[in-house]
Coordinates of C-alpha atoms in Angstrom, one line a residue:
X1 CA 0.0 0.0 0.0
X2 CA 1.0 3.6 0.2
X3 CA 2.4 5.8 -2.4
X4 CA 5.4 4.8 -4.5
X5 CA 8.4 7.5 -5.0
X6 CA 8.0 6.8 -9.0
X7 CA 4.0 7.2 -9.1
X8 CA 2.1 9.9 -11.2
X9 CA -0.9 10.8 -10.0
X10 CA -3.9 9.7 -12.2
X11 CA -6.2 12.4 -13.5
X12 CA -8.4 12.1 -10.5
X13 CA -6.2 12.7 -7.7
X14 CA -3.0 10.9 -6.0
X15 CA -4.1 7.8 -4.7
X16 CA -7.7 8.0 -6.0
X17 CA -9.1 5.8 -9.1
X18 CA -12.4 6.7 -11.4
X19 CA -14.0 3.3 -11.4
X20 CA -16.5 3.7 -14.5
X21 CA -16.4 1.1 -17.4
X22 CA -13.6 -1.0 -17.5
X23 CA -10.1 -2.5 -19.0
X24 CA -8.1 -5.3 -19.6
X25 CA -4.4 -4.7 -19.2
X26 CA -1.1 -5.7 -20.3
X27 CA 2.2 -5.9 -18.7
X28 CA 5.3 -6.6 -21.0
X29 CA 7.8 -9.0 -19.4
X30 CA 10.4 -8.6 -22.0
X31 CA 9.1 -8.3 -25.5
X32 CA 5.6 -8.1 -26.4
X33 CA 4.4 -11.5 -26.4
X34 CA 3.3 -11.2 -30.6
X35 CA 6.9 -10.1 -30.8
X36 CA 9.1 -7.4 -32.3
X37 CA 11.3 -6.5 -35.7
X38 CA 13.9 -8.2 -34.1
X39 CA 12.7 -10.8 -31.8
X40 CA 10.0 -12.9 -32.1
X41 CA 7.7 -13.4 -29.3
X42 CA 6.8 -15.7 -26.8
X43 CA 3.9 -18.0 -28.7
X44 CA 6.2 -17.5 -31.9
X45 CA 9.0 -19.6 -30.5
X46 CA 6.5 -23.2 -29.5
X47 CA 5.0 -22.5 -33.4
X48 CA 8.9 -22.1 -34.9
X49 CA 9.7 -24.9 -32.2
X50 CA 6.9 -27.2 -30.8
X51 CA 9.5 -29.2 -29.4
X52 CA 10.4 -26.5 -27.2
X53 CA 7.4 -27.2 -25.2
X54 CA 9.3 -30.8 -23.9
X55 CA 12.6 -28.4 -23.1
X56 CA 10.7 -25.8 -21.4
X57 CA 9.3 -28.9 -19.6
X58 CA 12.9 -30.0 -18.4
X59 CA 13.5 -32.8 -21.3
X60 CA 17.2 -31.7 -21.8
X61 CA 18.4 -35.0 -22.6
X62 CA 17.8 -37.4 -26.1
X63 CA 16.7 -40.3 -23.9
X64 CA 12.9 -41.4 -26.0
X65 CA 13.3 -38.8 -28.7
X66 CA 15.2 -39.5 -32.2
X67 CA 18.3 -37.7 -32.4
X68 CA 16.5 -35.5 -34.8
X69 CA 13.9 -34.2 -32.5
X70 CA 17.1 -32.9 -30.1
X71 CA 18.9 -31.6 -32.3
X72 CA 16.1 -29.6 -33.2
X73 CA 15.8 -29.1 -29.0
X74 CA 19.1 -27.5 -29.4
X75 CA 18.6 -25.1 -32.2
X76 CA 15.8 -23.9 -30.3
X77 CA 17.6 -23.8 -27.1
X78 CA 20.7 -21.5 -28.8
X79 CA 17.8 -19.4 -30.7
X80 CA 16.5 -18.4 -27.0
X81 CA 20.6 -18.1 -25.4
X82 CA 20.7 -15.5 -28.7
X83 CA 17.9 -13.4 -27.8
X84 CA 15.9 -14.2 -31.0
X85 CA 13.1 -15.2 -29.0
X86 CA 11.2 -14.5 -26.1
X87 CA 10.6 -16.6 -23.4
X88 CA 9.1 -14.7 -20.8
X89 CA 4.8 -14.3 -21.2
X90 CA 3.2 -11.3 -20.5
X91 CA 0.7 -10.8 -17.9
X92 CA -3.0 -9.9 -18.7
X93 CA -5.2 -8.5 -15.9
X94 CA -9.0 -7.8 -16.0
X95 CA -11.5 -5.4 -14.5
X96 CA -14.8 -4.8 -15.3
X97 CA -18.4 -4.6 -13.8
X98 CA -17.2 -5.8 -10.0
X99 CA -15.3 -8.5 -11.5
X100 CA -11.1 -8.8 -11.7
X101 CA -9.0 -11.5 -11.8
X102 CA -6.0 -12.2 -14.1
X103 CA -5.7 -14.1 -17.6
X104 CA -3.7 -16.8 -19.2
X105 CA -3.3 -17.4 -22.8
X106 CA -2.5 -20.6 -23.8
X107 CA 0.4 -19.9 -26.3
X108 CA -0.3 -23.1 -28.6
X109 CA -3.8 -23.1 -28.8
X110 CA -4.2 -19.3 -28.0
X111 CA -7.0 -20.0 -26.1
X112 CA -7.2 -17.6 -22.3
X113 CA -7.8 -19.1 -19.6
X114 CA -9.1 -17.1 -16.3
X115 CA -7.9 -16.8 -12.7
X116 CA -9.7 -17.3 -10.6
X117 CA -11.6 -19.9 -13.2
X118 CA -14.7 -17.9 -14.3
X119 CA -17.2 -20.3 -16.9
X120 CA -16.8 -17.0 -19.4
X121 CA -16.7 -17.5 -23.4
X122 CA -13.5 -15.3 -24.2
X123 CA -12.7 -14.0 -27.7
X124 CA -9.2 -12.7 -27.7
X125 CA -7.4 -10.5 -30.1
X126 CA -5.2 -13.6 -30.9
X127 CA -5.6 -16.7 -33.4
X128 CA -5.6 -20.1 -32.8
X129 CA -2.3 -22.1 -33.2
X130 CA -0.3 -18.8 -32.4
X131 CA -0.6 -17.6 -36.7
X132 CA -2.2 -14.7 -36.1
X133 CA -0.6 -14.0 -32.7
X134 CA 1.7 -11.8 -34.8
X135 CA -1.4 -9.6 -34.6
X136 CA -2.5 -8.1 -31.0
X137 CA -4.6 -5.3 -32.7
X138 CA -7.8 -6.8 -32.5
X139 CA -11.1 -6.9 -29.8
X140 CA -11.8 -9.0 -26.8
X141 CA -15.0 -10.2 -26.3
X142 CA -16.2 -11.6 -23.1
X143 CA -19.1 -13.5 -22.3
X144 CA -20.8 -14.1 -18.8
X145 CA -22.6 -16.9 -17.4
X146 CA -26.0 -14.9 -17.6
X147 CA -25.2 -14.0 -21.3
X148 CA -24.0 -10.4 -20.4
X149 CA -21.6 -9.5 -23.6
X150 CA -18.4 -7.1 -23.0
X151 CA -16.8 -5.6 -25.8
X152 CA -13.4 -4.2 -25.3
X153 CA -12.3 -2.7 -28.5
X154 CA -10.8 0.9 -27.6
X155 CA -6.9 0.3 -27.2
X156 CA -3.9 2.1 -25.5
X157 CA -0.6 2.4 -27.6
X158 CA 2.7 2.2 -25.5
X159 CA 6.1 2.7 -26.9
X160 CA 9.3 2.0 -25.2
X161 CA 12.4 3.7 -26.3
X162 CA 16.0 2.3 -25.0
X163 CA 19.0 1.5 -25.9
X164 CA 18.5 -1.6 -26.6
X165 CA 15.5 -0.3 -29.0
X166 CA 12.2 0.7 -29.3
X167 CA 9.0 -1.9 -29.1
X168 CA 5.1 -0.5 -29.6
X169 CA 2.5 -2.7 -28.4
X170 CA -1.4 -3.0 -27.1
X171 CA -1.1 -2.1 -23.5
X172 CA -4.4 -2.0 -22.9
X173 CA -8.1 -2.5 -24.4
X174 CA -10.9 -0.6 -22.6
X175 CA -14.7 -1.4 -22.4
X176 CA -16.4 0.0 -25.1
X177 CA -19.9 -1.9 -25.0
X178 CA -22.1 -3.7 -22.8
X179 CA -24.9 -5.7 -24.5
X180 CA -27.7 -7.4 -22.2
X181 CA -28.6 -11.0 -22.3
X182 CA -31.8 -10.6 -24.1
X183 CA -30.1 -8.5 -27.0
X184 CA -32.2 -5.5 -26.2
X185 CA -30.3 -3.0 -23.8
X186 CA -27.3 -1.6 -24.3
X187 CA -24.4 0.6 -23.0
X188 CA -21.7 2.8 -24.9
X189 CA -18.4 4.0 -23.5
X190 CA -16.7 7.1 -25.5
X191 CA -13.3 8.0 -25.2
X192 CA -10.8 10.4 -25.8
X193 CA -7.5 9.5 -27.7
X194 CA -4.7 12.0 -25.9
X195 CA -1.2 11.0 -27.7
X196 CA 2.4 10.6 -26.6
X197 CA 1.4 11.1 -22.6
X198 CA 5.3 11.1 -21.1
X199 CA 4.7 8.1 -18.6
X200 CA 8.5 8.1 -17.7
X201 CA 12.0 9.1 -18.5
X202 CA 14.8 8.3 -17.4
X203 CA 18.6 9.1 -17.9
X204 CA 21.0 6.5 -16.1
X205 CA 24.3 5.8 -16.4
X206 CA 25.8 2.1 -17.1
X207 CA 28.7 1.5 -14.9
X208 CA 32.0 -0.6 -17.0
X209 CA 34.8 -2.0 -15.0
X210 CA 38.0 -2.7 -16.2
X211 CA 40.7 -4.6 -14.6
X212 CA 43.9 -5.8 -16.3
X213 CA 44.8 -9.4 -15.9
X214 CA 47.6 -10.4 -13.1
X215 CA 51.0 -10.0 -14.7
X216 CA 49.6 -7.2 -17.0
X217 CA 52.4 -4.4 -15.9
X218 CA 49.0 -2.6 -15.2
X219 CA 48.0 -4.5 -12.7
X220 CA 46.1 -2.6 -9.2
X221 CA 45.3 0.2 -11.9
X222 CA 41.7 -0.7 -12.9
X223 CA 39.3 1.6 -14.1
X224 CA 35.6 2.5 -14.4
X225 CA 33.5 4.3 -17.2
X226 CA 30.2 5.0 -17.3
X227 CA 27.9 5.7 -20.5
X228 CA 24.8 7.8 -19.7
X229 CA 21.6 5.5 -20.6
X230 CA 19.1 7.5 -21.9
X231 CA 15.1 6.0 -21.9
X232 CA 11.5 7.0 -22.5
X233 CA 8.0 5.8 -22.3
X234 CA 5.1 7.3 -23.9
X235 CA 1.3 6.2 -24.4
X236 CA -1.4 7.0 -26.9
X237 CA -3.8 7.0 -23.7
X238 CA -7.6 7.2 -23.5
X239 CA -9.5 9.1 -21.3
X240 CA -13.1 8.4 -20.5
X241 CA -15.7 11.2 -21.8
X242 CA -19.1 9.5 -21.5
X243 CA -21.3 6.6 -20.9
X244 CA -24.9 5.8 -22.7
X245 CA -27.5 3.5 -22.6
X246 CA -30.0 3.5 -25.7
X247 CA -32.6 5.2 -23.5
X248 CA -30.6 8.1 -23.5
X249 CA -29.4 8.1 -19.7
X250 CA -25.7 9.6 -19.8
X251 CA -22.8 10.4 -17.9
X252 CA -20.5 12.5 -19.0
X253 CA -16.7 13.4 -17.9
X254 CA -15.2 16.8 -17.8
X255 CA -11.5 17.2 -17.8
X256 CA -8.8 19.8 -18.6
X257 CA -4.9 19.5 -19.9
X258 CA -4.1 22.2 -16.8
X259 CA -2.0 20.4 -14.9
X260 CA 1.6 22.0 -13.1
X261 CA 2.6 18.3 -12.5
X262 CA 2.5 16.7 -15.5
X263 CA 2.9 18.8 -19.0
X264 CA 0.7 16.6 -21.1
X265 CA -1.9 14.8 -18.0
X266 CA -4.8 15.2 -17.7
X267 CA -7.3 16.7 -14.7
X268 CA -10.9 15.6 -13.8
X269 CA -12.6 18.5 -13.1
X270 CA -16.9 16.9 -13.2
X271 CA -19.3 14.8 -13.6
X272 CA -22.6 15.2 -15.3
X273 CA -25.8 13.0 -15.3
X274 CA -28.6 13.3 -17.9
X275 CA -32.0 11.7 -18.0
X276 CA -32.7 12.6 -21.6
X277 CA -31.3 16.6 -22.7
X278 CA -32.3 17.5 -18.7
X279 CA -29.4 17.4 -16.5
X280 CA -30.2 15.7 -12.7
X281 CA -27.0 15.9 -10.8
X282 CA -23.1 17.1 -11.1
X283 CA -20.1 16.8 -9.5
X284 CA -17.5 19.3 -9.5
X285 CA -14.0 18.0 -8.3
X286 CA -11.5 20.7 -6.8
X287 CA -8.4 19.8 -6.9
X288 CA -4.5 21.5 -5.7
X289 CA -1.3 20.0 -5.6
X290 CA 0.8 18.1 -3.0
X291 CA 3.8 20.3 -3.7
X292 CA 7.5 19.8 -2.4
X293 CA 9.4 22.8 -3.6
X294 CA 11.2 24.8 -2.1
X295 CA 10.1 27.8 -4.1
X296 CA 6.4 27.7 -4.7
X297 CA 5.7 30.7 -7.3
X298 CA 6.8 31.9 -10.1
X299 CA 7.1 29.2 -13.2
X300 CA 6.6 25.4 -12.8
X301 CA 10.4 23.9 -14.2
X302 CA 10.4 20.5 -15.6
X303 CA 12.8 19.6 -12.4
X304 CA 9.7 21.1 -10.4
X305 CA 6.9 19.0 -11.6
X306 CA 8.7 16.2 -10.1
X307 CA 8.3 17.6 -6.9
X308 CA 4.3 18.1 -7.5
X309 CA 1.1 15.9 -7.4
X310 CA -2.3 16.1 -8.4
X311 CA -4.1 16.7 -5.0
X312 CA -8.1 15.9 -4.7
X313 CA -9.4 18.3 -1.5
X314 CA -12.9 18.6 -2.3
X315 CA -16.3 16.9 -4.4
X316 CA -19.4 18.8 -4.3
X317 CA -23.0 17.6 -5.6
X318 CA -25.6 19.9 -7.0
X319 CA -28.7 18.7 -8.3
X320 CA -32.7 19.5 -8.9
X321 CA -35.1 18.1 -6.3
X322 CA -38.5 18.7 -6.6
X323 CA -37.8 21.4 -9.7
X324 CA -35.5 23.4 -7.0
X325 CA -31.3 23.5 -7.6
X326 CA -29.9 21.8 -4.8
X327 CA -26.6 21.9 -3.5
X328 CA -25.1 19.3 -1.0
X329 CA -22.4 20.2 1.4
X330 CA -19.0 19.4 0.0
X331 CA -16.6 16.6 1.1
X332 CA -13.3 17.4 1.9
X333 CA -10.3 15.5 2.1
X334 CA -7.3 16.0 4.4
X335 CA -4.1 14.2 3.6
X336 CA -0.9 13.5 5.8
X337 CA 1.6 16.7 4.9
X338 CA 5.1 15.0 5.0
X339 CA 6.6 16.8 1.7
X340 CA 7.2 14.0 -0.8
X341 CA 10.7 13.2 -2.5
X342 CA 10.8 13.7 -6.1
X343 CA 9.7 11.4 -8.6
X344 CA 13.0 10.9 -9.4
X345 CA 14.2 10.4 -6.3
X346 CA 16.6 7.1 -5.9
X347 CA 15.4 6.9 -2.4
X348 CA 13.0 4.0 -2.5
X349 CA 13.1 0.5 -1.1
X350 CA 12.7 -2.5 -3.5
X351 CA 8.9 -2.0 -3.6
X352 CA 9.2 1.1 -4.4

C-alpha cells in the first residue's frame, strides 16, 4: 500500500481511481508476447519450435526422442541463449463490472484461460495455433454466465524507447460496449485518444569495470567508465468522456490538460448526469497539488513537476429536487503533509 516515489498521480487525484467502465491490461515481461522487428515473441517460438514445449518442460536429454527431434531441441535452445526469441509471457489483468482476476493465454492453442476460473466464453485479439498472434490489434470479447456480452475494442498504444531499441505494443483494451442478455439493452463508453502522454523518463548511467589481468604491468590500476543511458516511455492514452444506454441516460466526464505536475496529464474537473437533454446531478471535483518545492511561485520547471502531485481536496453535488437546484455540502479531504521526495528520487526500497 502507500504511495510509491515513481507514481504519477492519475487524473483524479494521487491515490484516487475513477472506477467507470472497465479495462483489460497488459504488462510486458520482455518483449511483447506477438513479438518485435527483431525478436520474435513468446507464442512464436512453441509455433517455430513445438519441441520446445518438452525443453521448457525440463526434457534436456535425447533419452525417448530421435536424435532429430534434439537436435532440433538445441537449435531452439541456442535461438533463446541469442535473444531471437522471447521466453518470458506477458501478464493480462481484467477489470470490469465488479469483477477482476487475471488471464492466461495458452500460447499453442491461443486459447485464455481465467484466474480465478470464471465459466466465461473469451474471444481474444489472438488466433488459434499462435498464426495470427503476430497480430495483438484486435477486440476482446467476453461473455458471462448470464449471457451479459463485454466488448473491449478501444486500445492504449505504449512505446518504449531504449537503448537496446524501441517496441510498440497494445497495452491496454478498454470497455467500449455492454450488450444485455436478451439483445435489447445496451451501453456505450466514449473516449478520448490523448497521444504521446510522457509516462516516464529516465537518464541513467551504465557502470563498466575494467581490470587488467595479473602479470599485465597494469595490474592494481583498474578503471571504471560509465555511459549515460538514456530511456522513454510514452502512451497514446484514452481518457473516458461518456457513458450511454439506448434510452438516452448519460454520464459525462469533464477534464482539462491544466496540470503544473505533469505537461501533457490530464485533470478531472466533473461529472454530469442526464435523464434525456435535462441534466439531474453534477459533480465538480476541486483539486491543488501536494507540492514539495522549495520555491512555490513563479514558473513550474520540468525539475519542479517532479516535486508536484495532483491533489483531490474537495467533491461537491448539486442537483434538482422537486424542480429546485440543490446543492449538497461538499466533502473534503485531508491528507498526511510529510513533503514528498521527487519522482526521481533514488530513495526508495525494493517495492518502491
Amino acid at each position: 500500500g502507500g504511495i510509491k516515489v515513481e507514481e504519477i498521480a492519475t487524473w483524479a487525484g494521487l491515490g484516487w481511481n475513477l472506477q467507470a467502465g472497465g479495462v483489460i491490461t497488459r504488462t510486458v515481461n520482455g518483449f511483447p508476447d506477438e513479438g518485435t522487428a527483431a525478436v520474435d515473441g513468446y507464442a512464436n517460438l512453441f509455433e517455430s519450435y513445438p519441441l520446445y514445449t518438452k525443453l521448457a518442460n525440463g526434457y534436456l536429454t535425447a533419452d525417448g526422442y530421435a536424435l532429430g527431434e534434439y537436435r532440433d531441441m538445441l537449435v531452439a535452445q541456442d535461438a533463446v541463449l541469442g535473444g531471437a526469441y522471447e521466453t518470458q509471457p506477458d501478464f493480462l489483468f481484467y477489470n470490469f463490472n465488479g469483477f477482476a482476476g487475471k488471464l492466461l493465454i495458452d500460447p499453442l492453442t491461443g486459447e485464455p484461460r481465467s484466474m480465478p476460473y470464471r465459466p466465461w466464453k473469451i474471444e481474444t485479439p489472438y488466433g488459434p495455433e499462435g498464426s495470427a498472434y503476430l497480430n495483438a490489434s484486435g477486440n476482446w470479447k467476453v461473455t458471462t454466465e448470464d449471457g451479459t456480452v463485454y466488448t473491449f475494442s478501444r486500445k492504449e498504444i505504449t512505446t518504449n524507447t531504449a537503448p537496446e531499441g524501441t517496441s510498440v505494443y497494445v497495452s491496454s483494451w478498454y470497455l467500449s460496449k455492454i450488450i444485455s442478455p436478451n439483445r435489447i439493452d445496451s451501453i456505450s463508453f466514449s473516449y478520448e485518444l490523448v497521444e504521446d502522454v510522457v509516462v516516464d523518463a529516465n537518464l541513467a548511467a551504465q557502470e563498466s569495470d575494467e581490470w587488467p589481468m595479473p602479470g599485465d604491468p597494469r595490474c592494481g590500476a583498474g578503471s571504471k567508465t560509465y555511459a549515460p543511458q538514456a530511456s522513454n516511455q510514452t502512451i497514446d492514452q484514452q481518457f473516458l468522456i461518456a457513458i450511454e444506454n439506448n434510452y438516452g441516460q448519460r454520464v459525462e466526464f469533464e477534464a482539462d490538460r491544466s496540470r503544473a505536475d505533469h505537461e501533457t496529464g490530464q485533470r478531472l474537473t466533473g461529472i454530469k448526469v442526464y435523464d434525456q437533454e435535462q441534466q439531474i446531478k453534477q459533480f465538480d471535483l476541486y483539486t491543488s497539488y501536494f507540492d514539495s518545492r522549495v520555491n512555490k511561485t513563479g514558473l513550474v520547471t520540468q525539475n519542479e513537476r517532479y516535486l508536484m502531485r495532483l491533489r483531490l481536496d474537495s467533491i461537491a453535488e448539486t442537483g434538482t429536487r422537486g424542480g429546485q437546484s440543490l446543492r449538497l455540502p461538499a466533502y473534503v479531504f485531508d491528507y498526511d503533509d510529510t513533503p514528498l521526495p521527487s519522482r526521481k528520487s533514488p530513495n526508495m526500497d525494493y517495492w518502491g
